[in-house]
Amino acid sequence: MKLLRYGEAGSERPGLIDADGTIRDLSAHVADIAGTTLHPASLDMLSKLDPKSLPAVSGSPRIGACVAGTGKFICIGLNYSDHAAETGATVPPEPIIFMKASSAIVGPDDDVLIPRGSVKTDWEVELGVVIGKTAKYVSEADAFDYVAGYCVSHDVSERAFQAERQGQWTKGKSCDTFGPIGPWLITKDEVKDPQNLPMWLKVNGKTMQNGSTKTMVYGVAYLVSYLSQFMSLHPGDIISTGTPPGVGLGMKPPVFLKAGDVVELGIEGMGTQKQTFRADV
């Protein structure tokens, strides 16, 4: 299934995309795409609905973040061997973990705000993994049992805040609107191999990133298991699994985003995002 949330910010309704690409309303069956809705039993219930029996949504509504109520937005740094190489970093012996504030989450086509004082706002297309049931001390072999599905995640980053200021990466990753997710949560049964997904990103129509999850250092199952050794993962938590090469920081000379730039990105089978960047006043 392709699950989504549509409507004005703060008033989104749950829906799904039918085989013809029409949004169908799920409000009669679930309150939101969040929490217990992501549990395997709930997803199984939704999968048995006849989409054509659900109300069709007319027009072209705003698409919100594909998951609500995210408690933890966990990101993995330098998780693509070719991205690590372009930044001059070595592949880490264990996953680099940092948090992106959940307040950064927005819809896939919402404007992204360049924060005050920013001179190095950058882009990163990533595969997002959405947790479906509580995971604690899970094995790598069982890790997919705890995954509800996947989404496109744009890990927008301010490199000066991230690396040139004191402290951790979080403040360069958590600015308002720095976490577009969606357009859909695609359930795991529709993704044959999360480690072989082409992904891309364009800035003002020019392709900057053109990679694949096959160059991930630490794959989805490993990451779910690894993270669950240190913290419980709850339904609606998102793991943003790292980015392939082609980020602005890696260009020679580096290239960063400015007000008016348009960024488009996508992952095969998971839909696309499109954001206009503007100054936060």
PDB file of C-alpha atoms in Angstrom:
ATOM      1  CA  MET A   1       0.000   0.000   0.000  1.00  0.00           C
ATOM      2  CA  LYS A   2       0.884   3.635  -0.465  1.00  0.00           C
ATOM      3  CA  LEU A   3      -0.359   5.488   2.612  1.00  0.00           C
ATOM      4  CA  LEU A   4      -0.346   9.245   2.901  1.00  0.00           C
ATOM      5  CA  ARG A   5      -1.725  12.222   4.787  1.00  0.00           C
ATOM      6  CA  TYR A   6      -3.405  15.063   2.933  1.00  0.00           C
ATOM      7  CA  GLY A   7      -4.873  18.466   3.769  1.00  0.00           C
ATOM      8  CA  GLU A   8      -3.752  21.710   5.345  1.00  0.00           C
ATOM      9  CA  ALA A   9      -0.881  21.609   7.836  1.00  0.00           C
ATOM     10  CA  GLY A  10      -2.167  20.540  11.216  1.00  0.00           C
ATOM     11  CA  SER A  11      -5.439  19.213   9.792  1.00  0.00           C
ATOM     12  CA  GLU A  12      -4.248  16.329   7.635  1.00  0.00           C
ATOM     13  CA  ARG A  13      -6.437  13.294   7.001  1.00  0.00           C
ATOM     14  CA  PRO A  14      -5.292   9.719   6.371  1.00  0.00           C
ATOM     15  CA  GLY A  15      -5.514   8.261   2.895  1.00  0.00           C
ATOM     16  CA  LEU A  16      -4.113   5.798   0.438  1.00  0.00           C
ATOM     17  CA  ILE A  17      -3.248   5.859  -3.247  1.00  0.00           C
ATOM     18  CA  ASP A  18      -5.250   3.435  -5.374  1.00  0.00           C
ATOM     19  CA  ALA A  19      -4.026   1.651  -8.506  1.00  0.00           C
ATOM     20  CA  ASP A  20      -5.111   4.585 -10.683  1.00  0.00           C
ATOM     21  CA  GLY A  21      -3.230   7.131  -8.576  1.00  0.00           C
ATOM     22  CA  THR A  22      -6.367   8.531  -6.924  1.00  0.00           C
ATOM     23  CA  ILE A  23      -6.248   9.508  -3.255  1.00  0.00           C
ATOM     24  CA  ARG A  24      -8.812   7.566  -1.213  1.00  0.00           C
ATOM     25  CA  ASP A  25      -9.868   8.732   2.239  1.00  0.00           C
ATOM     26  CA  LEU A  26      -9.238   6.398   5.184  1.00  0.00           C
ATOM     27  CA  SER A  27     -10.816   8.500   7.923  1.00  0.00           C
ATOM     28  CA  ALA A  28     -13.618   5.982   8.509  1.00  0.00           C
ATOM     29  CA  HIS A  29     -11.047   3.307   9.341  1.00  0.00           C
ATOM     30  CA  VAL A  30      -8.100   5.003  11.071  1.00  0.00           C
ATOM     31  CA  ALA A  31      -7.622   8.347  12.800  1.00  0.00           C
ATOM     32  CA  ASP A  32      -4.218   9.031  11.257  1.00  0.00           C
ATOM     33  CA  ILE A  33      -1.138   7.393   9.763  1.00  0.00           C
ATOM     34  CA  ALA A  34       0.546   7.171  13.148  1.00  0.00           C
ATOM     35  CA  GLY A  35       1.054   5.010  16.204  1.00  0.00           C
ATOM     36  CA  THR A  36      -1.063   1.854  16.260  1.00  0.00           C
ATOM     37  CA  THR A  37      -2.087   2.336  12.613  1.00  0.00           C
ATOM     38  CA  LEU A  38       1.461   1.289  11.721  1.00  0.00           C
ATOM     39  CA  HIS A  39       1.262  -2.000  13.619  1.00  0.00           C
ATOM     40  CA  PRO A  40       1.297  -5.097  11.381  1.00  0.00           C
ATOM     41  CA  ALA A  41      -2.260  -6.083  12.362  1.00  0.00           C
ATOM     42  CA  SER A  42      -3.606  -2.637  11.476  1.00  0.00           C
ATOM     43  CA  LEU A  43      -1.742  -2.551   8.175  1.00  0.00           C
ATOM     44  CA  ASP A  44      -3.103  -6.006   7.385  1.00  0.00           C
ATOM     45  CA  MET A  45      -6.627  -4.730   8.044  1.00  0.00           C
ATOM     46  CA  LEU A  46      -6.122  -1.766   5.720  1.00  0.00           C
ATOM     47  CA  SER A  47      -4.663  -3.988   2.999  1.00  0.00           C
ATOM     48  CA  LYS A  48      -7.914  -5.954   2.877  1.00  0.00           C
ATOM     49  CA  LEU A  49     -10.033  -2.887   2.120  1.00  0.00           C
ATOM     50  CA  ASP A  50     -11.273  -2.406  -1.424  1.00  0.00           C
ATOM     51  CA  PRO A  51      -9.818   0.991  -2.386  1.00  0.00           C
ATOM     52  CA  LYS A  52     -12.736   1.655  -4.734  1.00  0.00           C
ATOM     53  CA  SER A  53     -15.089   1.431  -1.749  1.00  0.00           C
ATOM     54  CA  LEU A  54     -13.326   4.380  -0.115  1.00  0.00           C
ATOM     55  CA  PRO A  55     -14.266   8.020  -0.814  1.00  0.00           C
ATOM     56  CA  ALA A  56     -12.204   9.551  -3.620  1.00  0.00           C
ATOM     57  CA  VAL A  57     -10.519  12.848  -2.790  1.00  0.00           C
ATOM     58  CA  SER A  58     -11.144  15.501  -5.402  1.00  0.00           C
ATOM     59  CA  GLY A  59      -8.749  18.182  -6.566  1.00  0.00           C
ATOM     60  CA  SER A  60      -5.081  18.386  -5.718  1.00  0.00           C
ATOM     61  CA  PRO A  61      -4.806  18.737  -1.945  1.00  0.00           C
ATOM     62  CA  ARG A  62      -1.601  19.528  -0.135  1.00  0.00           C
ATOM     63  CA  ILE A  63       0.292  16.361   0.789  1.00  0.00           C
ATOM     64  CA  GLY A  64       1.534  16.326   4.361  1.00  0.00           C
ATOM     65  CA  ALA A  65       4.286  14.351   6.021  1.00  0.00           C
ATOM     66  CA  CYS A  66       3.437  10.690   5.448  1.00  0.00           C
ATOM     67  CA  VAL A  67       3.671   9.807   9.148  1.00  0.00           C
ATOM     68  CA  ALA A  68       2.369  11.716  12.177  1.00  0.00           C
ATOM     69  CA  GLY A  69       3.426  11.613  15.810  1.00  0.00           C
ATOM     70  CA  THR A  70       7.070  10.760  15.149  1.00  0.00           C
ATOM     71  CA  GLY A  71       8.854  10.532  18.478  1.00  0.00           C
ATOM     72  CA  LYS A  72      12.370   9.995  17.182  1.00  0.00           C
ATOM     73  CA  PHE A  73      13.867  11.082  13.868  1.00  0.00           C
ATOM     74  CA  ILE A  74      17.156   9.203  13.845  1.00  0.00           C
ATOM     75  CA  CYS A  75      19.749   9.855  11.148  1.00  0.00           C
ATOM     76  CA  ILE A  76      22.784   7.867  10.076  1.00  0.00           C
ATOM     77  CA  GLY A  77      25.903   9.748   8.971  1.00  0.00           C
ATOM     78  CA  LEU A  78      28.421   8.731   6.318  1.00  0.00           C
ATOM     79  CA  ASN A  79      26.521   5.531   5.547  1.00  0.00           C
ATOM     80  CA  TYR A  80      27.332   5.409   1.826  1.00  0.00           C
ATOM     81  CA  SER A  81      30.881   4.473   0.947  1.00  0.00           C
ATOM     82  CA  ASP A  82      30.954   6.776  -2.085  1.00  0.00           C
ATOM     83  CA  HIS A  83      29.540   9.720  -0.082  1.00  0.00           C
ATOM     84  CA  ALA A  84      32.166   9.248   2.623  1.00  0.00           C
ATOM     85  CA  ALA A  85      34.841   9.311  -0.071  1.00  0.00           C
ATOM     86  CA  GLU A  86      33.594  12.569  -1.611  1.00  0.00           C
ATOM     87  CA  THR A  87      33.677  14.337   1.759  1.00  0.00           C
ATOM     88  CA  GLY A  88      37.164  13.045   2.541  1.00  0.00           C
ATOM     89  CA  ALA A  89      35.922  10.979   5.487  1.00  0.00           C
ATOM     90  CA  THR A  90      36.669   7.373   6.279  1.00  0.00           C
ATOM     91  CA  VAL A  91      33.882   4.808   6.541  1.00  0.00           C
ATOM     92  CA  PRO A  92      33.034   4.569  10.262  1.00  0.00           C
ATOM     93  CA  PRO A  93      33.572   1.235  12.061  1.00  0.00           C
ATOM     94  CA  GLU A  94      30.066   1.589  13.540  1.00  0.00           C
ATOM     95  CA  PRO A  95      27.092   3.651  12.344  1.00  0.00           C
ATOM     96  CA  ILE A  96      27.259   7.353  13.155  1.00  0.00           C
ATOM     97  CA  ILE A  97      23.990   8.246  14.881  1.00  0.00           C
ATOM     98  CA  PHE A  98      22.547  11.720  15.294  1.00  0.00           C
ATOM     99  CA  MET A  99      19.054  13.066  15.864  1.00  0.00           C
ATOM    100  CA  LYS A 100      17.001  15.434  13.754  1.00  0.00           C
ATOM    101  CA  ALA A 101      14.347  17.261  15.778  1.00  0.00           C
ATOM    102  CA  SER A 102      10.846  16.017  14.967  1.00  0.00           C
ATOM    103  CA  SER A 103       9.799  19.694  14.703  1.00  0.00           C
ATOM    104  CA  ALA A 104      11.760  19.786  11.436  1.00  0.00           C
ATOM    105  CA  ILE A 105       9.257  17.439   9.750  1.00  0.00           C
ATOM    106  CA  VAL A 106       7.148  18.911   6.926  1.00  0.00           C
ATOM    107  CA  GLY A 107       5.346  17.696   3.836  1.00  0.00           C
ATOM    108  CA  PRO A 108       7.215  16.621   0.710  1.00  0.00           C
ATOM    109  CA  ASP A 109       6.363  19.726  -1.311  1.00  0.00           C
ATOM    110  CA  ASP A 110       6.296  22.337   1.449  1.00  0.00           C
ATOM    111  CA  ASP A 111       8.703  25.267   1.230  1.00  0.00           C
ATOM    112  CA  VAL A 112      11.993  24.835   3.074  1.00  0.00           C
ATOM    113  CA  LEU A 113      13.222  27.777   5.129  1.00  0.00           C
ATOM    114  CA  ILE A 114      16.875  28.768   4.993  1.00  0.00           C
ATOM    115  CA  PRO A 115      17.579  29.755   8.608  1.00  0.00           C
ATOM    116  CA  ARG A 116      18.894  33.124   9.693  1.00  0.00           C
ATOM    117  CA  GLY A 117      22.664  33.288   9.418  1.00  0.00           C
ATOM    118  CA  SER A 118      22.865  30.295   7.093  1.00  0.00           C
ATOM    119  CA  VAL A 119      25.464  30.333   4.338  1.00  0.00           C
ATOM    120  CA  LYS A 120      25.828  26.586   3.772  1.00  0.00           C
ATOM    121  CA  THR A 121      22.382  25.008   3.433  1.00  0.00           C
ATOM    122  CA  ASP A 122      22.760  21.676   1.639  1.00  0.00           C
ATOM    123  CA  TRP A 123      20.683  18.775   0.303  1.00  0.00           C
ATOM    124  CA  GLU A 124      20.639  15.007   0.958  1.00  0.00           C
ATOM    125  CA  VAL A 125      18.207  12.477  -0.561  1.00  0.00           C
ATOM    126  CA  GLU A 126      17.759   9.527   1.791  1.00  0.00           C
ATOM    127  CA  LEU A 127      15.713   6.385   2.312  1.00  0.00           C
ATOM    128  CA  GLY A 128      13.503   6.719   5.378  1.00  0.00           C
ATOM    129  CA  VAL A 129      12.577   3.613   7.365  1.00  0.00           C
ATOM    130  CA  VAL A 130       9.349   3.841   9.386  1.00  0.00           C
ATOM    131  CA  ILE A 131       9.019   1.650  12.469  1.00  0.00           C
ATOM    132  CA  GLY A 132       5.745  -0.265  12.873  1.00  0.00           C
ATOM    133  CA  LYS A 133       6.000  -1.859  16.300  1.00  0.00           C
ATOM    134  CA  THR A 134       8.201  -1.426  19.352  1.00  0.00           C
ATOM    135  CA  ALA A 135      11.689  -2.785  18.801  1.00  0.00           C
ATOM    136  CA  LYS A 136      14.118  -3.458  21.643  1.00  0.00           C
ATOM    137  CA  TYR A 137      17.162  -5.712  21.459  1.00  0.00           C
ATOM    138  CA  VAL A 138      16.031  -7.206  18.167  1.00  0.00           C
ATOM    139  CA  SER A 139      18.272  -9.386  16.015  1.00  0.00           C
ATOM    140  CA  GLU A 140      19.257  -8.481  12.496  1.00  0.00           C
ATOM    141  CA  ALA A 141      17.417 -11.595  11.293  1.00  0.00           C
ATOM    142  CA  ASP A 142      14.160 -10.360  12.835  1.00  0.00           C
ATOM    143  CA  ALA A 143      14.604  -6.651  12.108  1.00  0.00           C
ATOM    144  CA  PHE A 144      12.157  -6.400   9.190  1.00  0.00           C
ATOM    145  CA  ASP A 145       9.357  -7.647  11.468  1.00  0.00           C
ATOM    146  CA  TYR A 146       9.498  -4.206  13.100  1.00  0.00           C
ATOM    147  CA  VAL A 147       9.442  -2.147   9.909  1.00  0.00           C
ATOM    148  CA  ALA A 148       6.126  -0.708   8.690  1.00  0.00           C
ATOM    149  CA  GLY A 149       7.518   0.657   5.447  1.00  0.00           C
ATOM    150  CA  TYR A 150       9.662   3.229   3.706  1.00  0.00           C
ATOM    151  CA  CYS A 151       9.546   6.801   2.441  1.00  0.00           C
ATOM    152  CA  VAL A 152      11.626   9.464   0.751  1.00  0.00           C
ATOM    153  CA  SER A 153      13.446  11.560   3.341  1.00  0.00           C
ATOM    154  CA  HIS A 154      15.209  14.847   2.585  1.00  0.00           C
ATOM    155  CA  ASP A 155      17.878  15.393   5.234  1.00  0.00           C
ATOM    156  CA  VAL A 156      18.329  19.127   4.646  1.00  0.00           C
ATOM    157  CA  SER A 157      21.523  20.285   6.383  1.00  0.00           C
ATOM    158  CA  GLU A 158      23.276  23.517   7.328  1.00  0.00           C
ATOM    159  CA  ARG A 159      26.946  22.593   7.085  1.00  0.00           C
ATOM    160  CA  ALA A 160      28.354  25.564   9.012  1.00  0.00           C
ATOM    161  CA  PHE A 161      25.948  24.923  11.893  1.00  0.00           C
ATOM    162  CA  GLN A 162      26.739  21.214  11.653  1.00  0.00           C
ATOM    163  CA  ALA A 163      30.523  21.190  11.486  1.00  0.00           C
ATOM    164  CA  GLU A 164      31.957  24.653  12.064  1.00  0.00           C
ATOM    165  CA  ARG A 165      30.177  25.416  15.330  1.00  0.00           C
ATOM    166  CA  GLN A 166      30.932  23.658  18.599  1.00  0.00           C
ATOM    167  CA  GLY A 167      29.059  20.544  19.678  1.00  0.00           C
ATOM    168  CA  GLN A 168      27.100  17.901  17.828  1.00  0.00           C
ATOM    169  CA  TRP A 169      25.661  17.705  14.297  1.00  0.00           C
ATOM    170  CA  THR A 170      22.067  18.022  15.535  1.00  0.00           C
ATOM    171  CA  LYS A 171      21.844  21.815  15.338  1.00  0.00           C
ATOM    172  CA  GLY A 172      22.832  21.736  11.669  1.00  0.00           C
ATOM    173  CA  LYS A 173      20.135  19.174  10.928  1.00  0.00           C
ATOM    174  CA  SER A 174      17.138  20.275  12.993  1.00  0.00           C
ATOM    175  CA  CYS A 175      16.168  23.703  11.687  1.00  0.00           C
ATOM    176  CA  ASP A 176      12.463  24.202  11.040  1.00  0.00           C
ATOM    177  CA  THR A 177      11.370  22.528   7.755  1.00  0.00           C
ATOM    178  CA  PHE A 178      14.669  20.593   7.423  1.00  0.00           C
ATOM    179  CA  GLY A 179      12.842  17.225   7.398  1.00  0.00           C
ATOM    180  CA  PRO A 180      10.497  16.769   4.410  1.00  0.00           C
ATOM    181  CA  ILE A 181       9.167  13.185   4.330  1.00  0.00           C
ATOM    182  CA  GLY A 182       6.857  11.449   1.873  1.00  0.00           C
ATOM    183  CA  PRO A 183       4.837  11.747  -0.261  1.00  0.00           C
ATOM    184  CA  TRP A 184       3.896   8.204   0.739  1.00  0.00           C
ATOM    185  CA  LEU A 185       4.658   5.592   3.302  1.00  0.00           C
ATOM    186  CA  ILE A 186       5.033   2.539   1.092  1.00  0.00           C
ATOM    187  CA  THR A 187       4.531  -0.646   3.063  1.00  0.00           C
ATOM    188  CA  LYS A 188       7.426  -3.067   3.209  1.00  0.00           C
ATOM    189  CA  ASP A 189       5.619  -5.776   1.247  1.00  0.00           C
ATOM    190  CA  GLU A 190       5.854  -3.570  -1.854  1.00  0.00           C
ATOM    191  CA  VAL A 191       9.636  -3.156  -1.599  1.00  0.00           C
ATOM    192  CA  LYS A 192      11.386  -6.308  -2.756  1.00  0.00           C
ATOM    193  CA  ASP A 193      14.882  -5.178  -1.803  1.00  0.00           C
ATOM    194  CA  PRO A 194      15.487  -1.976   0.162  1.00  0.00           C
ATOM    195  CA  GLN A 195      19.188  -2.377  -0.615  1.00  0.00           C
ATOM    196  CA  ASN A 196      18.724  -1.906  -4.362  1.00  0.00           C
ATOM    197  CA  LEU A 197      16.741   1.300  -4.815  1.00  0.00           C
ATOM    198  CA  PRO A 198      17.852   3.981  -7.295  1.00  0.00           C
ATOM    199  CA  MET A 199      17.621   7.502  -5.855  1.00  0.00           C
ATOM    200  CA  TRP A 200      18.219  10.963  -7.262  1.00  0.00           C
ATOM    201  CA  LEU A 201      18.124  14.670  -6.496  1.00  0.00           C
ATOM    202  CA  LYS A 202      18.083  17.756  -8.719  1.00  0.00           C
ATOM    203  CA  VAL A 203      18.726  21.422  -7.953  1.00  0.00           C
ATOM    204  CA  ASN A 204      17.111  23.863 -10.382  1.00  0.00           C
ATOM    205  CA  GLY A 205      16.721  21.005 -12.864  1.00  0.00           C
ATOM    206  CA  LYS A 206      20.349  19.855 -12.702  1.00  0.00           C
ATOM    207  CA  THR A 207      21.006  16.336 -11.410  1.00  0.00           C
ATOM    208  CA  MET A 208      23.260  16.471  -8.366  1.00  0.00           C
ATOM    209  CA  GLN A 209      22.744  13.057  -6.789  1.00  0.00           C
ATOM    210  CA  ASN A 210      22.232   9.854  -8.734  1.00  0.00           C
ATOM    211  CA  GLY A 211      22.881   6.851  -6.536  1.00  0.00           C
ATOM    212  CA  SER A 212      21.472   3.680  -5.070  1.00  0.00           C
ATOM    213  CA  THR A 213      20.900   2.158  -1.657  1.00  0.00           C
ATOM    214  CA  LYS A 214      23.136  -0.701  -2.771  1.00  0.00           C
ATOM    215  CA  THR A 215      26.182   1.370  -1.736  1.00  0.00           C
ATOM    216  CA  MET A 216      24.969   1.671   1.866  1.00  0.00           C
ATOM    217  CA  VAL A 217      27.627   0.593   4.345  1.00  0.00           C
ATOM    218  CA  TYR A 218      25.101  -0.529   6.958  1.00  0.00           C
ATOM    219  CA  GLY A 219      21.824  -1.841   5.557  1.00  0.00           C
ATOM    220  CA  VAL A 220      18.288  -1.418   6.833  1.00  0.00           C
ATOM    221  CA  ALA A 221      18.117  -4.646   8.866  1.00  0.00           C
ATOM    222  CA  TYR A 222      21.469  -3.968  10.497  1.00  0.00           C
ATOM    223  CA  LEU A 223      20.482  -0.411  11.417  1.00  0.00           C
ATOM    224  CA  VAL A 224      17.156  -1.406  12.982  1.00  0.00           C
ATOM    225  CA  SER A 225      18.888  -4.097  15.035  1.00  0.00           C
ATOM    226  CA  TYR A 226      21.845  -1.869  15.943  1.00  0.00           C
ATOM    227  CA  LEU A 227      19.730   1.078  17.089  1.00  0.00           C
ATOM    228  CA  SER A 228      17.455  -1.202  19.129  1.00  0.00           C
ATOM    229  CA  GLN A 229      20.432  -2.194  21.264  1.00  0.00           C
ATOM    230  CA  PHE A 230      20.688   1.379  22.561  1.00  0.00           C
ATOM    231  CA  MET A 231      17.096   2.658  22.569  1.00  0.00           C
ATOM    232  CA  SER A 232      13.594   1.379  22.039  1.00  0.00           C
ATOM    233  CA  LEU A 233      12.200   2.144  18.607  1.00  0.00           C
ATOM    234  CA  HIS A 234       8.501   2.987  18.622  1.00  0.00           C
ATOM    235  CA  PRO A 235       5.781   3.043  15.939  1.00  0.00           C
ATOM    236  CA  GLY A 236       6.203   6.158  13.828  1.00  0.00           C
ATOM    237  CA  ASP A 237       9.899   6.580  14.568  1.00  0.00           C
ATOM    238  CA  ILE A 238      11.887   7.282  11.397  1.00  0.00           C
ATOM    239  CA  ILE A 239      15.409   6.201  10.534  1.00  0.00           C
ATOM    240  CA  SER A 240      16.942   8.315   7.770  1.00  0.00           C
ATOM    241  CA  THR A 241      19.619   5.995   6.479  1.00  0.00           C
ATOM    242  CA  GLY A 242      22.212   8.253   4.856  1.00  0.00           C
ATOM    243  CA  THR A 243      22.847   9.764   1.452  1.00  0.00           C
ATOM    244  CA  PRO A 244      24.756   8.874  -1.720  1.00  0.00           C
ATOM    245  CA  PRO A 245      27.387  11.211  -3.230  1.00  0.00           C
ATOM    246  CA  GLY A 246      26.573  14.517  -4.867  1.00  0.00           C
ATOM    247  CA  VAL A 247      25.890  16.797  -1.914  1.00  0.00           C
ATOM    248  CA  GLY A 248      26.829  20.464  -2.203  1.00  0.00           C
ATOM    249  CA  LEU A 249      29.578  20.144   0.388  1.00  0.00           C
ATOM    250  CA  GLY A 250      31.330  17.607  -1.824  1.00  0.00           C
ATOM    251  CA  MET A 251      31.424  19.835  -4.922  1.00  0.00           C
ATOM    252  CA  LYS A 252      34.668  21.536  -5.932  1.00  0.00           C
ATOM    253  CA  PRO A 253      34.148  24.310  -5.071  1.00  0.00           C
ATOM    254  CA  PRO A 254      31.251  23.600  -2.689  1.00  0.00           C
ATOM    255  CA  VAL A 255      27.767  24.701  -3.772  1.00  0.00           C
ATOM    256  CA  PHE A 256      25.015  25.635  -1.350  1.00  0.00           C
ATOM    257  CA  LEU A 257      21.349  26.521  -1.617  1.00  0.00           C
ATOM    258  CA  LYS A 258      19.975  30.042  -1.763  1.00  0.00           C
ATOM    259  CA  ALA A 259      16.512  31.566  -1.658  1.00  0.00           C
ATOM    260  CA  GLY A 260      14.553  30.754  -4.812  1.00  0.00           C
ATOM    261  CA  ASP A 261      16.305  27.455  -5.520  1.00  0.00           C
ATOM    262  CA  VAL A 262      14.077  24.480  -6.299  1.00  0.00           C
ATOM    263  CA  VAL A 263      15.058  20.984  -5.194  1.00  0.00           C
ATOM    264  CA  GLU A 264      13.423  17.827  -6.582  1.00  0.00           C
ATOM    265  CA  LEU A 265      14.213  14.346  -5.320  1.00  0.00           C
ATOM    266  CA  GLY A 266      12.898  10.815  -5.367  1.00  0.00           C
ATOM    267  CA  ILE A 267      13.467   7.118  -4.844  1.00  0.00           C
ATOM    268  CA  GLU A 268      12.266   4.500  -7.319  1.00  0.00           C
ATOM    269  CA  GLY A 269       8.705   3.438  -6.491  1.00  0.00           C
ATOM    270  CA  MET A 270       8.369   5.845  -3.574  1.00  0.00           C
ATOM    271  CA  GLY A 271       7.284   9.051  -5.253  1.00  0.00           C
ATOM    272  CA  THR A 272       8.983  12.416  -5.503  1.00  0.00           C
ATOM    273  CA  GLN A 273       9.383  15.620  -3.544  1.00  0.00           C
ATOM    274  CA  LYS A 274       9.716  19.213  -4.746  1.00  0.00           C
ATOM    275  CA  GLN A 275      10.637  22.122  -2.497  1.00  0.00           C
ATOM    276  CA  THR A 276      11.258  25.805  -3.041  1.00  0.00           C
ATOM    277  CA  PHE A 277      13.831  27.230  -0.667  1.00  0.00           C
ATOM    278  CA  ARG A 278      13.218  30.653   0.829  1.00  0.00           C
ATOM    279  CA  ALA A 279      14.733  32.787   3.556  1.00  0.00           C
ATOM    280  CA  ASP A 280      13.302  32.431   7.042  1.00  0.00           C
ATOM    281  CA  VAL A 281      12.446  35.915   8.271  1.00  0.00           C
TER     282      VAL A 281
END
